[in-house]
mmCIF file of C-alpha atoms and ligand atoms in Angstrom:
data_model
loop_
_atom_site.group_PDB
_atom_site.id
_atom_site.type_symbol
_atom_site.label_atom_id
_atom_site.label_comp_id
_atom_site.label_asym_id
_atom_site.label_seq_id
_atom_site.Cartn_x
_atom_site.Cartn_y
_atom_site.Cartn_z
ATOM 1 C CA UNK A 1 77.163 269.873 71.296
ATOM 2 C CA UNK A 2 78.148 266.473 72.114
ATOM 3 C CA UNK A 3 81.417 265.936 70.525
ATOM 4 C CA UNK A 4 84.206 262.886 70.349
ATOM 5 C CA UNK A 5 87.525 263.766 69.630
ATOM 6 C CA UNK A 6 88.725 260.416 67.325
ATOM 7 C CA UNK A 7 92.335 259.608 67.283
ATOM 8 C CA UNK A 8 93.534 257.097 64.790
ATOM 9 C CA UNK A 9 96.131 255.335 65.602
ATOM 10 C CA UNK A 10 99.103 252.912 64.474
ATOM 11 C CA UNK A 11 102.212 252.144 65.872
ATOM 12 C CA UNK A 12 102.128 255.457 68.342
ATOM 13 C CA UNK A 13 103.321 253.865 71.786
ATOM 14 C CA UNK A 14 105.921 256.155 71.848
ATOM 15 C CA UNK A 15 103.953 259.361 72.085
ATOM 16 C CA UNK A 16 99.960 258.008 72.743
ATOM 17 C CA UNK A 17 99.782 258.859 76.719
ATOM 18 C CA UNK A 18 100.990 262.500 76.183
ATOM 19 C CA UNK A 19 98.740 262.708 73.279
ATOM 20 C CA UNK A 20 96.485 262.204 75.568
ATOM 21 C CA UNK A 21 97.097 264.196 78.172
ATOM 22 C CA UNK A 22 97.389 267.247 76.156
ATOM 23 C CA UNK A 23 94.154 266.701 74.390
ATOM 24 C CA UNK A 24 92.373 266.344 77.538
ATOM 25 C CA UNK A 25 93.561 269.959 78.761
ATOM 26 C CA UNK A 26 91.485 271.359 75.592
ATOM 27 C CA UNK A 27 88.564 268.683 74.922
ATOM 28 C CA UNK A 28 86.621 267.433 78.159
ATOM 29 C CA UNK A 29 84.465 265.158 75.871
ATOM 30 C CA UNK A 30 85.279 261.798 74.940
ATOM 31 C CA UNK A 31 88.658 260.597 73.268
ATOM 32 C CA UNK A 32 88.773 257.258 71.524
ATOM 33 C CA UNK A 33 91.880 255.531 70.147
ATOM 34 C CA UNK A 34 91.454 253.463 66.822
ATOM 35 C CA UNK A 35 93.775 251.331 67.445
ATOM 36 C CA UNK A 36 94.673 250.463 63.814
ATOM 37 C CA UNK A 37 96.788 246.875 63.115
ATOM 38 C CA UNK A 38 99.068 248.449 65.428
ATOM 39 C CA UNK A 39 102.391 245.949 66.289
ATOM 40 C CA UNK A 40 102.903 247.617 69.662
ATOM 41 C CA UNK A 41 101.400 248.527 72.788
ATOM 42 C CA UNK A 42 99.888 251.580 71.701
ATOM 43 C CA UNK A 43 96.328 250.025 72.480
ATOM 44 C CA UNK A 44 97.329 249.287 76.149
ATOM 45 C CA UNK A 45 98.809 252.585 76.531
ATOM 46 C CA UNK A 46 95.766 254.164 75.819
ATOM 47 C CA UNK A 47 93.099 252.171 77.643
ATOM 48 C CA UNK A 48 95.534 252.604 80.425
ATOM 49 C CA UNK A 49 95.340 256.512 80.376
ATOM 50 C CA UNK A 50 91.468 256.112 80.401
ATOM 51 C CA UNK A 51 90.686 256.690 76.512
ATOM 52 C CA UNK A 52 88.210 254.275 74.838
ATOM 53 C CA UNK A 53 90.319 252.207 72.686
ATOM 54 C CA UNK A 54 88.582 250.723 69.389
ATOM 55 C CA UNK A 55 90.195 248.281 67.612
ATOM 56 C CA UNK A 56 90.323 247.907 63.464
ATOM 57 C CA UNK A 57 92.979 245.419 62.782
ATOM 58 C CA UNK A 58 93.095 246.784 58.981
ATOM 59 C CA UNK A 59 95.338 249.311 58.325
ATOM 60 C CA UNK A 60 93.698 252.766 56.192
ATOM 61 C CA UNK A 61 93.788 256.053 57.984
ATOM 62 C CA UNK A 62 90.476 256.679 56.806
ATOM 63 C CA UNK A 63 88.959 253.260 57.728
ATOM 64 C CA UNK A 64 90.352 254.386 61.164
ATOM 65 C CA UNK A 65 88.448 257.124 61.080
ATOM 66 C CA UNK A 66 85.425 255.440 60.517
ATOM 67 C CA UNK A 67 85.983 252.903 62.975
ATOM 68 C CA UNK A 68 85.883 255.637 65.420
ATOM 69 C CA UNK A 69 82.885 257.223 63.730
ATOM 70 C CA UNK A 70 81.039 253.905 64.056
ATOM 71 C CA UNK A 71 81.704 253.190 67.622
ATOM 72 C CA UNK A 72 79.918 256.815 68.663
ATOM 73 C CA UNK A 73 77.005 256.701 66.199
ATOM 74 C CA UNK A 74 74.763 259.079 69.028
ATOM 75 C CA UNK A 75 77.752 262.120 68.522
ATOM 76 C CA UNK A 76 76.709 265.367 67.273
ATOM 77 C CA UNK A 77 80.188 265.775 66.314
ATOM 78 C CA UNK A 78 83.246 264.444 65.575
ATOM 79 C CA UNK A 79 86.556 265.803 65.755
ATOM 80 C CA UNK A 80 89.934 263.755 64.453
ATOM 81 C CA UNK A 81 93.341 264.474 65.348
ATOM 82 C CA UNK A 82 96.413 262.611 64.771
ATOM 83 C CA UNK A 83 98.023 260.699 67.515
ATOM 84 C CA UNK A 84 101.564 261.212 66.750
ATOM 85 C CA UNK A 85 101.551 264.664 68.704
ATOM 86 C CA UNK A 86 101.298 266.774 65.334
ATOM 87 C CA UNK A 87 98.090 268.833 66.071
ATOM 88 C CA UNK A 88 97.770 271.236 68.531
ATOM 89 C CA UNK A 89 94.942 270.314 71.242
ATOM 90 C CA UNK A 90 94.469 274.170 71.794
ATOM 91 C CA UNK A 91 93.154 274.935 68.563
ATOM 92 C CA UNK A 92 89.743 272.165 69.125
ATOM 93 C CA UNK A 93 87.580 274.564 70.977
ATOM 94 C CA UNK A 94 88.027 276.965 67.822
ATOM 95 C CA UNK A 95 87.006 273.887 65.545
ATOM 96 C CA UNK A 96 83.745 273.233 67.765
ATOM 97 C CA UNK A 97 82.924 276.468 67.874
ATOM 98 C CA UNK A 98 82.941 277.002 64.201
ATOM 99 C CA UNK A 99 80.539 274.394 63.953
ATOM 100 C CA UNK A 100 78.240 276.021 66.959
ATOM 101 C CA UNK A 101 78.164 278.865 64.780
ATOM 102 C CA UNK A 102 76.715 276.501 62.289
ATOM 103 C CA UNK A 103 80.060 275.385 59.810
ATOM 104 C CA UNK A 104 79.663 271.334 58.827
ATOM 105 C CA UNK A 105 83.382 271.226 58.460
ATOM 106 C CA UNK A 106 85.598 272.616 60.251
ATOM 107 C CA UNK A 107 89.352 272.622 58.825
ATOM 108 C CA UNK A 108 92.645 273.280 60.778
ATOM 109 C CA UNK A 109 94.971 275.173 58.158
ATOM 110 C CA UNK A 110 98.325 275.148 59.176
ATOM 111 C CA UNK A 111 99.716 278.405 58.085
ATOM 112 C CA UNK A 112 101.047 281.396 60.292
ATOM 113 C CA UNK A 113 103.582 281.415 63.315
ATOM 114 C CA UNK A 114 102.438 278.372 65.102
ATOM 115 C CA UNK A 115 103.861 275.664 62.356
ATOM 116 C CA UNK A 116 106.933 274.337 63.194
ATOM 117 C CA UNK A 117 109.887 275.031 60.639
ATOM 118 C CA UNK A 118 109.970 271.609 58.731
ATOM 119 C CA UNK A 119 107.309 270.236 60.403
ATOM 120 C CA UNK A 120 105.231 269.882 57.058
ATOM 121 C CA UNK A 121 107.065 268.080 54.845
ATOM 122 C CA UNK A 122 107.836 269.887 51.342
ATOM 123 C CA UNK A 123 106.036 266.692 49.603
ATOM 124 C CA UNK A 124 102.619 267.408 52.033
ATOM 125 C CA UNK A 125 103.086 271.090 50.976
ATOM 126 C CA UNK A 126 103.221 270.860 47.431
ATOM 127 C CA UNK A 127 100.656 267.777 47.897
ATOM 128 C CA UNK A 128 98.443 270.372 49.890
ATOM 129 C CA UNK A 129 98.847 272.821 47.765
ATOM 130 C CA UNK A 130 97.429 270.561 44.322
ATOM 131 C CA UNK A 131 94.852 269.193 46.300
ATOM 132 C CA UNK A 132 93.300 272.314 47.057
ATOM 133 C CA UNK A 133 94.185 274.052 43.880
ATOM 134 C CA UNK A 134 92.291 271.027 41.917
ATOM 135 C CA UNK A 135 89.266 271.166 44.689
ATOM 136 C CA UNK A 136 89.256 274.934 43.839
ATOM 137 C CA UNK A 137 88.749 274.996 40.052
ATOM 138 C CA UNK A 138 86.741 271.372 40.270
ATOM 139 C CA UNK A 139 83.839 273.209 42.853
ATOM 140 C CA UNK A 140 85.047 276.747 42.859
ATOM 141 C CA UNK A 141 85.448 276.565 46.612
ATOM 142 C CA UNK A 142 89.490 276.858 47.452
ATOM 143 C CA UNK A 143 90.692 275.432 50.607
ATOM 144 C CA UNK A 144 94.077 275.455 51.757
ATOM 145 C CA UNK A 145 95.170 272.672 53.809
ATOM 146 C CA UNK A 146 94.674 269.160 53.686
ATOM 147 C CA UNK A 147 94.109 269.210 57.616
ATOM 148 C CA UNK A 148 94.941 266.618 60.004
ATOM 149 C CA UNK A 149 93.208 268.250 62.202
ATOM 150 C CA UNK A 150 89.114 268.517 61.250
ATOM 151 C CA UNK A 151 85.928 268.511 62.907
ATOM 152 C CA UNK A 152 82.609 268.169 61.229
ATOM 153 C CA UNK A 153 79.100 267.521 62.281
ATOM 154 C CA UNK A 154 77.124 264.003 61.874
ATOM 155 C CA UNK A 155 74.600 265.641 60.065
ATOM 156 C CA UNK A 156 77.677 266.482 57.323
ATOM 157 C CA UNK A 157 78.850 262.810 57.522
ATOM 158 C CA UNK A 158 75.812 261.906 56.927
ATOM 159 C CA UNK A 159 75.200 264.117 53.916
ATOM 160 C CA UNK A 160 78.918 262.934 52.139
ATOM 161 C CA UNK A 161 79.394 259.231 51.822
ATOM 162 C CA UNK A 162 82.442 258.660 51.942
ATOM 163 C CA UNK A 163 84.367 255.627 50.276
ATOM 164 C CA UNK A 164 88.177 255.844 50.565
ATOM 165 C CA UNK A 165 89.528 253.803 53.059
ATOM 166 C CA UNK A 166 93.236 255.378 53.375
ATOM 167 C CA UNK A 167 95.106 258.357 53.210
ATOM 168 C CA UNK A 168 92.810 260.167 50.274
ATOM 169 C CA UNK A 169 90.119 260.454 52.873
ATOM 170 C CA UNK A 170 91.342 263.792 53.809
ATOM 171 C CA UNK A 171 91.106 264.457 50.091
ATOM 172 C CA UNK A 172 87.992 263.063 49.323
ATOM 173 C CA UNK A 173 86.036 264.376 52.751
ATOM 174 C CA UNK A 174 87.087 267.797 51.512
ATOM 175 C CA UNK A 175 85.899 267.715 47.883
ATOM 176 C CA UNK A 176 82.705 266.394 48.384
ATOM 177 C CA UNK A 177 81.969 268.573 50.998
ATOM 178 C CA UNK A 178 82.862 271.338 48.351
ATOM 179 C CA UNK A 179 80.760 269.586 45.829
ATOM 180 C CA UNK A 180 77.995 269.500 48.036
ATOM 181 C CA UNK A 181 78.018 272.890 49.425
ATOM 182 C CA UNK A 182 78.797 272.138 52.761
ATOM 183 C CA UNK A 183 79.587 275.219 54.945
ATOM 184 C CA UNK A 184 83.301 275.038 55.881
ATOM 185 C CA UNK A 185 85.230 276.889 58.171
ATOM 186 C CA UNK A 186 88.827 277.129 57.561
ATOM 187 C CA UNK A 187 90.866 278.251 61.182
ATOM 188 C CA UNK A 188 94.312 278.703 61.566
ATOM 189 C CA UNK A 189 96.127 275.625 63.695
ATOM 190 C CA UNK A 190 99.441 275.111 65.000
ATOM 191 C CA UNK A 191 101.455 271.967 63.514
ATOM 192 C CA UNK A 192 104.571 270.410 64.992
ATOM 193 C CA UNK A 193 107.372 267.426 64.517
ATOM 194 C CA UNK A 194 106.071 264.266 65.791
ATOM 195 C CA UNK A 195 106.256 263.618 69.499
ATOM 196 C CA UNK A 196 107.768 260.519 68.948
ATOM 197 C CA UNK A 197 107.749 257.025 67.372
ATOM 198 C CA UNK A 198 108.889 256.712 63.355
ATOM 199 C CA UNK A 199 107.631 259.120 60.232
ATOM 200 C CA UNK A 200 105.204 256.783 58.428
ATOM 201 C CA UNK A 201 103.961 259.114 55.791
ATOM 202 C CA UNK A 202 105.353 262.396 54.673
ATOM 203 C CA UNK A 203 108.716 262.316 56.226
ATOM 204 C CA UNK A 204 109.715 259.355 53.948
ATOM 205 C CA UNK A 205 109.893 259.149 50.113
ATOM 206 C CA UNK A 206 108.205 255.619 49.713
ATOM 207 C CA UNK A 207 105.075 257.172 52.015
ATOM 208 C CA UNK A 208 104.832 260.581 50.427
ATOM 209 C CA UNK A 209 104.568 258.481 46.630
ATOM 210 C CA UNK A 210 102.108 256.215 48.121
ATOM 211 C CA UNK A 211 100.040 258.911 49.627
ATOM 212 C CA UNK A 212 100.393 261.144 47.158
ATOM 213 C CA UNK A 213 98.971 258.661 44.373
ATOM 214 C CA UNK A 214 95.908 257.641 46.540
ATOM 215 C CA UNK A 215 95.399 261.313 46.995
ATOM 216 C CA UNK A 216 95.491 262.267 43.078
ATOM 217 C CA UNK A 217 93.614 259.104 42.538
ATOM 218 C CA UNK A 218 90.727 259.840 44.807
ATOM 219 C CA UNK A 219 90.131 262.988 42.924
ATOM 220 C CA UNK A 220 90.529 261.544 39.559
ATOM 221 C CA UNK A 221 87.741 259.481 40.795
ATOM 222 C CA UNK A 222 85.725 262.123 41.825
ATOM 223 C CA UNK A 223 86.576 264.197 38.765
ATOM 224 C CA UNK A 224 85.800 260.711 35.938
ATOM 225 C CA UNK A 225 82.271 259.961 38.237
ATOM 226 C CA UNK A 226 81.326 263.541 37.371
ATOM 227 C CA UNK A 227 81.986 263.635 33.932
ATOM 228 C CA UNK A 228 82.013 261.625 30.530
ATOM 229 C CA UNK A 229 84.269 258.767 29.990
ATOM 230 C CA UNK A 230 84.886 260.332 26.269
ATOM 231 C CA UNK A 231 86.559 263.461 28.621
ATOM 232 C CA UNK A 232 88.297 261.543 30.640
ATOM 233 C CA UNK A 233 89.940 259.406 28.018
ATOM 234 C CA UNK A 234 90.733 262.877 25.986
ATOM 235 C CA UNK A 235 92.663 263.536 28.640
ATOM 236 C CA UNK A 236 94.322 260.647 29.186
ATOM 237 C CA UNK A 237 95.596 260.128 25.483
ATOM 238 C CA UNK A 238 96.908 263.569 25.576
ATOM 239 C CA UNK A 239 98.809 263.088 29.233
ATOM 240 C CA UNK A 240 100.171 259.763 27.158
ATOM 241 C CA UNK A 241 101.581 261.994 24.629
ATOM 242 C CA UNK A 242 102.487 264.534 26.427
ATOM 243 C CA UNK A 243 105.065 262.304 28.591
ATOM 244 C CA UNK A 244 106.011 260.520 25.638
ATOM 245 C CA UNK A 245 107.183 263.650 24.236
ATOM 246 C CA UNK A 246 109.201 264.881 27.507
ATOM 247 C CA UNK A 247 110.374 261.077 27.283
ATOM 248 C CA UNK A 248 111.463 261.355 23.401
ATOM 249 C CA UNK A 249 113.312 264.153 23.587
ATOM 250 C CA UNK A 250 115.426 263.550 26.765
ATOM 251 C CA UNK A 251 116.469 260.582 25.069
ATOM 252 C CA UNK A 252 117.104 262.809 22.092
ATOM 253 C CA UNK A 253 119.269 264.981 24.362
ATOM 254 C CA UNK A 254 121.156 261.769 25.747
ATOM 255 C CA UNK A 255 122.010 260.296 22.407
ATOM 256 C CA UNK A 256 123.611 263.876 21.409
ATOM 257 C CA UNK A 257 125.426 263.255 24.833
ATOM 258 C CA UNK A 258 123.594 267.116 25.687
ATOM 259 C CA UNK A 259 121.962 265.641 28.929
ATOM 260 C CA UNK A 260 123.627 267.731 31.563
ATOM 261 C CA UNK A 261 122.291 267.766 35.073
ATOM 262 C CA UNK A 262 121.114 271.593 34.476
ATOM 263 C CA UNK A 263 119.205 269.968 30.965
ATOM 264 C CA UNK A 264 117.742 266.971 33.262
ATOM 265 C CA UNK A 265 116.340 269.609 35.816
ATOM 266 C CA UNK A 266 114.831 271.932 33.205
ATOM 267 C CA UNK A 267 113.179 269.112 31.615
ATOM 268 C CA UNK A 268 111.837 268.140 34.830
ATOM 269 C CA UNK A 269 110.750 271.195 35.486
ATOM 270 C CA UNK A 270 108.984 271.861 31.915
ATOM 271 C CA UNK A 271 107.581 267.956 32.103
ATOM 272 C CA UNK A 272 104.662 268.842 34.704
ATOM 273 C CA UNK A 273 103.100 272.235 33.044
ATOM 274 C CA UNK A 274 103.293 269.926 30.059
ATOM 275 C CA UNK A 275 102.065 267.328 31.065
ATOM 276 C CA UNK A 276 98.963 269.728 32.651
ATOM 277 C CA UNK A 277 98.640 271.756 29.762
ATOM 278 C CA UNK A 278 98.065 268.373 27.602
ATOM 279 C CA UNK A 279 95.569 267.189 30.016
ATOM 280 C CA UNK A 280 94.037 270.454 29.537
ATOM 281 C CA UNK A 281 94.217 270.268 25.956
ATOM 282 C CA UNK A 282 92.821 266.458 25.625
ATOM 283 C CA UNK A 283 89.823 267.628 28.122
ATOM 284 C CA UNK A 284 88.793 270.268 25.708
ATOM 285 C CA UNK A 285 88.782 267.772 22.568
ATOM 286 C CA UNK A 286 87.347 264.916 24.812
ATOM 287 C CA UNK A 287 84.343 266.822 25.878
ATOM 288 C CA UNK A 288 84.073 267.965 21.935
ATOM 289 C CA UNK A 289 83.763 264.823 20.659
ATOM 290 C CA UNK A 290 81.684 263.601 23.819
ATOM 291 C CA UNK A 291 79.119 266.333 23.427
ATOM 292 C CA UNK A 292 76.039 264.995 24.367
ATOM 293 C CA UNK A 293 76.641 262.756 26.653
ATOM 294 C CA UNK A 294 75.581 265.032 29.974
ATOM 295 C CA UNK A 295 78.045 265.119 32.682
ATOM 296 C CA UNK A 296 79.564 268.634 34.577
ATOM 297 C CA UNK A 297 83.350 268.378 32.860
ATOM 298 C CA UNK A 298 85.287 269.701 34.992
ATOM 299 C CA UNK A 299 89.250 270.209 33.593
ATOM 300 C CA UNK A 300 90.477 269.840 37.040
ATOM 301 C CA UNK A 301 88.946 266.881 38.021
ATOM 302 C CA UNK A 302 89.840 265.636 34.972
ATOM 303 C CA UNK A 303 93.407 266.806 34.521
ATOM 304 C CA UNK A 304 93.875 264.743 38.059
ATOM 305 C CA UNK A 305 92.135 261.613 36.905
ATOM 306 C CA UNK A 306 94.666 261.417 33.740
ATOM 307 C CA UNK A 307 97.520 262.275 36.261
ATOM 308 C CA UNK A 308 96.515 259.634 38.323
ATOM 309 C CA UNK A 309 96.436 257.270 35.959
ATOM 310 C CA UNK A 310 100.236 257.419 35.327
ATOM 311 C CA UNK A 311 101.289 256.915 39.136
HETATM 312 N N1 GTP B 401 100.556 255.729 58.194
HETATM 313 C C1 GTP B 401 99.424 255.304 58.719
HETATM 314 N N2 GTP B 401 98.909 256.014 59.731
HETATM 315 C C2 GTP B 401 97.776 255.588 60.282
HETATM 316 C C3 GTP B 401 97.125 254.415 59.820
HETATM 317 N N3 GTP B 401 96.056 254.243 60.546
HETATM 318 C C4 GTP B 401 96.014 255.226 61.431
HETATM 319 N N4 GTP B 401 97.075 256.047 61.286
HETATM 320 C C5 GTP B 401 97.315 257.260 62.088
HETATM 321 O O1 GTP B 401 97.032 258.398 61.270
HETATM 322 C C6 GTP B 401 97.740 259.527 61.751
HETATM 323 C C7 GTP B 401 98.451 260.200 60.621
HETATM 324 O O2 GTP B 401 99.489 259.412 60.150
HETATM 325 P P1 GTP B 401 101.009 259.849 60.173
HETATM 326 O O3 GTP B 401 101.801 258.599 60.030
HETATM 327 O O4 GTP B 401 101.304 260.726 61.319
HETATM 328 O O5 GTP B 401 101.067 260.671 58.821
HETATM 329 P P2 GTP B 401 101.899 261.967 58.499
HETATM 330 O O6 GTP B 401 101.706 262.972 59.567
HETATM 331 O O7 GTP B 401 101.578 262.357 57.094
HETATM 332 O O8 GTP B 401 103.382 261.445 58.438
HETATM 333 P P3 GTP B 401 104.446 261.187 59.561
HETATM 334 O O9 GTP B 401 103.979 261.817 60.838
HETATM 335 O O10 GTP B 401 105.662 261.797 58.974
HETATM 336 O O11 GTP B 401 104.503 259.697 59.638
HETATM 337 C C8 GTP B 401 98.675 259.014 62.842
HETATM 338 O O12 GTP B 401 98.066 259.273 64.062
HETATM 339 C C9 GTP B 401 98.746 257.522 62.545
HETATM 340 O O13 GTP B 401 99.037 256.760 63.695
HETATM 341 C C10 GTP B 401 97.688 253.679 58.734
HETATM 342 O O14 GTP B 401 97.187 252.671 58.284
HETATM 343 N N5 GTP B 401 98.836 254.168 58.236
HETATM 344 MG MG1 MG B 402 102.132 262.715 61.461
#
């Protein structure tokens, strides 16, 4: 099988060449750099290491990916890995071989002894964890990682069109493969801190929001293309009031000077199964009073588009 391994990349001078390095120790096809808008000499780095080095001057992790995708249209396969040292090189030749064996997609999950203490971020876990919880009851097909690490087959590219540009493409890769019955192969990866460089994503707050919304957005997407607008708005309208409530009576609680940091926690804690179980609720009248119109409702999808709508 004639496989690239893609690494999209922005900003990673610090760590590129050893990237590298270590990737060609497991993966003697060919490695291409996207370099994405990046402000330093991560580009130079890697052309001077002997990867191919694309260029897309627009930032998008996913639009990365594609760029890369793009500039080896003749590959049987395509493998991405992150270029700020995360992924473990080792585990590719389990990837490709999971597609020999005749997987479309296959994921790195980043469970067991190899993941670094801390290394995921407790934002990317949780994040992980509703992602594939959502995918799970939107296609009945659970998966368990939002992987960095991936490899899947043209054929399966060819089969999902994919339309998100940035960090949802993860997301949105694995949910229509779901959708479309895809066969995916989930193997068990390694995951580490970053080799170098700064934490872009999921070791800052402003990152983890930002991702986190395009995430929850890309499968409310999904979820509102799937089924009826009357559904969707259902949902919405009872997410609305749902909040409101959690808003009302926190104010309540202030005004009777109750609001305690123990009270402020608890209410946080109640406000998201609240806020789920009203998105729940509002799906089941939407689709009532939308009855009729065809579509496949799907609660999950739905529940996400109405949370996404509030981020
Ligand atoms: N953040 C970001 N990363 C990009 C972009 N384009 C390509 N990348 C690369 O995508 C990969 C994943 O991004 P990371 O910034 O490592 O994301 P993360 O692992 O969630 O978070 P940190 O490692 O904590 O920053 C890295 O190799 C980035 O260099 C982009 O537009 N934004
Ligand atoms: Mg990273």
């Amino acid at each position: 099988m004639n496989a690239v391994l893609i690494l999209p990349a922005r900003n990673e001078a610090e760590c590129i060449e050893e990237v590298i390095a270590e990737a060609r120790q497991h993966f003697s096809g060919e490695i291409i750099v996207v370099d994405n808008g990046s402000s330093d000499d991560t580009a130079e780095r890697a052309a001077a290491v002997g990867a191919r080095v694309v260029r897309e001057p627009v930032p998008g992790y996913g639009r990365a990916c594609m760029a890369g995708v793009r500039a080896a249209p003749n590959a049987d396969a395509y493998v991405f890995m992150d270029a700020d040292g995360s992924d473990c090189p080792e585990d590719i030749p389990e990837l490709l071989a999971a597609l020999e064996d005749g997987a479309g997609l296959a994921l790195g999950v980043r469970t067991g002894t190899r993941v670094a203490p801390g290394s995921i971020a407790p934002a990317a876990r949780f994040g992980n964890w509703l992602s594939g919880t959502l995918i799970g009851m939107g296609t009945g097909r659970k998966l368990r990682d939002l992987s960095p690490l991936k490899a899947l087959t043209r054929e399966t590219l060819n089969t999902i069109a994919l339309s998100e540009m940035t960090y949802g493409w993860t997301v949105e890769l694995l949910a229509v493969a779901a959708s479309k019955e895809v066969t995916i192969k989930e193997v068990e990866t390694g995951y580490r801190h970053r080799m170098g460089g700064r934490s872009k994503v999921s070791g800052t707050v402003p990152g983890s929001i930002r991702a986190g919304y395009r995430i929850l957005f890309v499968l409310g997407r999904a979820g509102t293309r799937q089924m009826g607008k009357g559904t969707a708005g259902g949902a919405a309208a009872a997410t609305v009031l749902a909040l409101t409530a959690i808003a009302a009576y926190t104010t309540w609680l202030f005004a009777q000077r109750l609001l305690s940091r123990d009270v402020l926690v608890s209410s946080w804690l109640l406000a998201w199964p609240t806020m789920l179980a009203g998105a729940l609720l509002g799906t089941m009248i939407g689709s009532v009073f939308s009855r009729g119109r065809k579509g496949r409702d799907s609660p999950a999808y739905v529940t996400a588009g109405a949370v996404s709508a509030f981020q």
